[in-house]
Amino acid sequence: MLMILGKPAPLLFGQLLLGIINGSFYAMLSLGLAIIFGLLNVINFAHGALFMVGAFVTWGLLHYLGIGYWPAMVLAPVMVGAFGLGLERTLIRFTYKLDILYGLLLTFGLALVLQGLFTNAYGSSGVSYSAPDLLSGTLNLGFMYLPVYRGFVVAAAIIICVAVWFVIEKTSLGALLRASTENPALVQAFGVNVPRVIALTFAAGVALAGLAGVLAAPLYSVNPGMGTDLINTVFAVVVIGGMGSIGGAILTGFGLGIIQGFTEVYYPAASSVVVFAVMAVVLLARPAGLFGRAA
Amino acid sequence: MLEIADLNAWYDESHVLHGMKFEVREGECVTLLGRNGAGKSTTLKAIMGLVPKRTGSIRFRGAELIAARPDTIGRAGIGFCPEDRGIFAGLTVEENLMLPPVVAPGGMSIADIHELFPNLRERAKSPGTKLSGGEQQMLAIARILRTGAKLLLLDEPTEGLAPVIVQQIGHMIAEIKRRGFTVLLVEQNFRFAAKLADRHYLVEHGQVVDMIPAHELAARAESLNQRLGI
């Protein structure tokens, strides 16, 4: 058997793939968090719960309505985004003028409520959802077997991240968002309805979490705690990448997934803490994060 | 075009404007003169709806704007160039220029703007705040010329700039006026304002205390200098 750095190649590549897949979710979720934090100055603790809702909506569309994976890929993010819009209009917008902790506590509470409601309805072990036929099976890459759905998730995550980065950094809509992040009062005086921009940005950010939930549904068990498991790591990713940096969130998300994958191979006991160890080191050297501008 | 009456404004507990009253007629260039802290900048912010609390009357083309939100005021056709210039660091020069939405037909074309401000074309891809102070000021004015806003509120466009740049800005404002824009200018630089404006309002302690038409300026220069503390 081929050995690389003292480990069997299939083991190494397998864990690397797992790392990249985890990194895909870290990147997609931290991207939404970074966008929301940049414009709303709200640390959205409900992001993981909305990711979970996205996965449940995907399952529910099939289970109750017979609507399959591909339509769900559009419908679930739209529904989660609309739900987010409702949360922003009825609750979150009242925290903008308060200390940042209020938004954090409110969204933390929302996360617990959502998780509780879904646990009550579906139990904590959750439900299962299988990948569409088109994406089932495995590919033999020569050095390893790649489950098609996993390859699809990684490709989709990269496309989503690049598309979001492009919209924010290279389009006039993105320029409007960046300007509103910097000086919302002046942008509003130019004639832009900034409160509406903020509400739609929150909706778009949580729709992104919903979309990640769709991608996750066939991969993980769809259960009420799936968001919480992920979101702690995602917050570490955001802190390491630098709050509010879009490119930083993407690169850090994938990078940390890969680091975690390798740790799983060489020292499995450390795999769940390695992200936080990296966070501690980065914060000691660069308090604003790897890509963040010093506050 | 713009009629201000009994305008009061507050920042939290401090009452800054105490019944401002003045008007700006179509095609005019009007200045608000006054010492630091007299309330000139606050007047512009109050017109744009950018103070926490204001009362009184702000009529623009007959419409009352005292209760309107800043975006409604911007959409009504008032362009604002703030004292700190408000150039966005996260946006390129071109993005800064294209940021304010078009609110009415009849704004200047990009070609016209580039002709008036050639530097903005050359540096289109640079971050907005990498420009010199004078260039940033020109960008801050240029971007509100595009939008179709016909009344421009300019807050101390010459502040902190070298004399040769101040002269350029002066030519620019004269050109803007020639093209039919109406300008409400806040200035500390009395000599700069004197060359441009049709009328001057003297502001003290948040009130208009005097109005001086351009042709009376020379005769009253001495008393004005005293009151402005020049």
PDB file of C-alpha atoms in Angstrom, chain B residues 93-94 97 110-126:
ATOM      1  CA  VAL B  93     -12.482  55.816  -6.895  1.00  0.00           C
ATOM      2  CA  GLU B  94     -14.819  54.579  -9.614  1.00  0.00           C
ATOM      3  CA  LEU B  97     -18.165  57.929  -8.032  1.00  0.00           C
ATOM      4  CA  ILE B 110     -19.441  60.384 -16.650  1.00  0.00           C
ATOM      5  CA  ALA B 111     -17.682  61.812 -19.721  1.00  0.00           C
ATOM      6  CA  ASP B 112     -18.455  65.367 -18.563  1.00  0.00           C
ATOM      7  CA  ILE B 113     -17.307  64.559 -15.048  1.00  0.00           C
ATOM      8  CA  HIS B 114     -14.054  63.057 -16.294  1.00  0.00           C
ATOM      9  CA  GLU B 115     -13.488  66.131 -18.408  1.00  0.00           C
ATOM     10  CA  LEU B 116     -13.968  68.334 -15.372  1.00  0.00           C
ATOM     11  CA  PHE B 117     -11.916  66.014 -13.115  1.00  0.00           C
ATOM     12  CA  PRO B 118      -9.352  64.161 -15.265  1.00  0.00           C
ATOM     13  CA  ASN B 119      -7.604  62.746 -12.182  1.00  0.00           C
ATOM     14  CA  LEU B 120     -10.650  60.675 -11.314  1.00  0.00           C
ATOM     15  CA  ARG B 121     -10.360  58.770 -14.585  1.00  0.00           C
ATOM     16  CA  GLU B 122      -6.640  58.149 -14.197  1.00  0.00           C
ATOM     17  CA  ARG B 123      -7.058  56.855 -10.653  1.00  0.00           C
ATOM     18  CA  ALA B 124     -10.367  55.036 -11.206  1.00  0.00           C
ATOM     19  CA  LYS B 125      -9.106  51.724  -9.772  1.00  0.00           C
ATOM     20  CA  SER B 126      -7.309  53.111  -6.701  1.00  0.00           C
TER      21      SER B 126
END
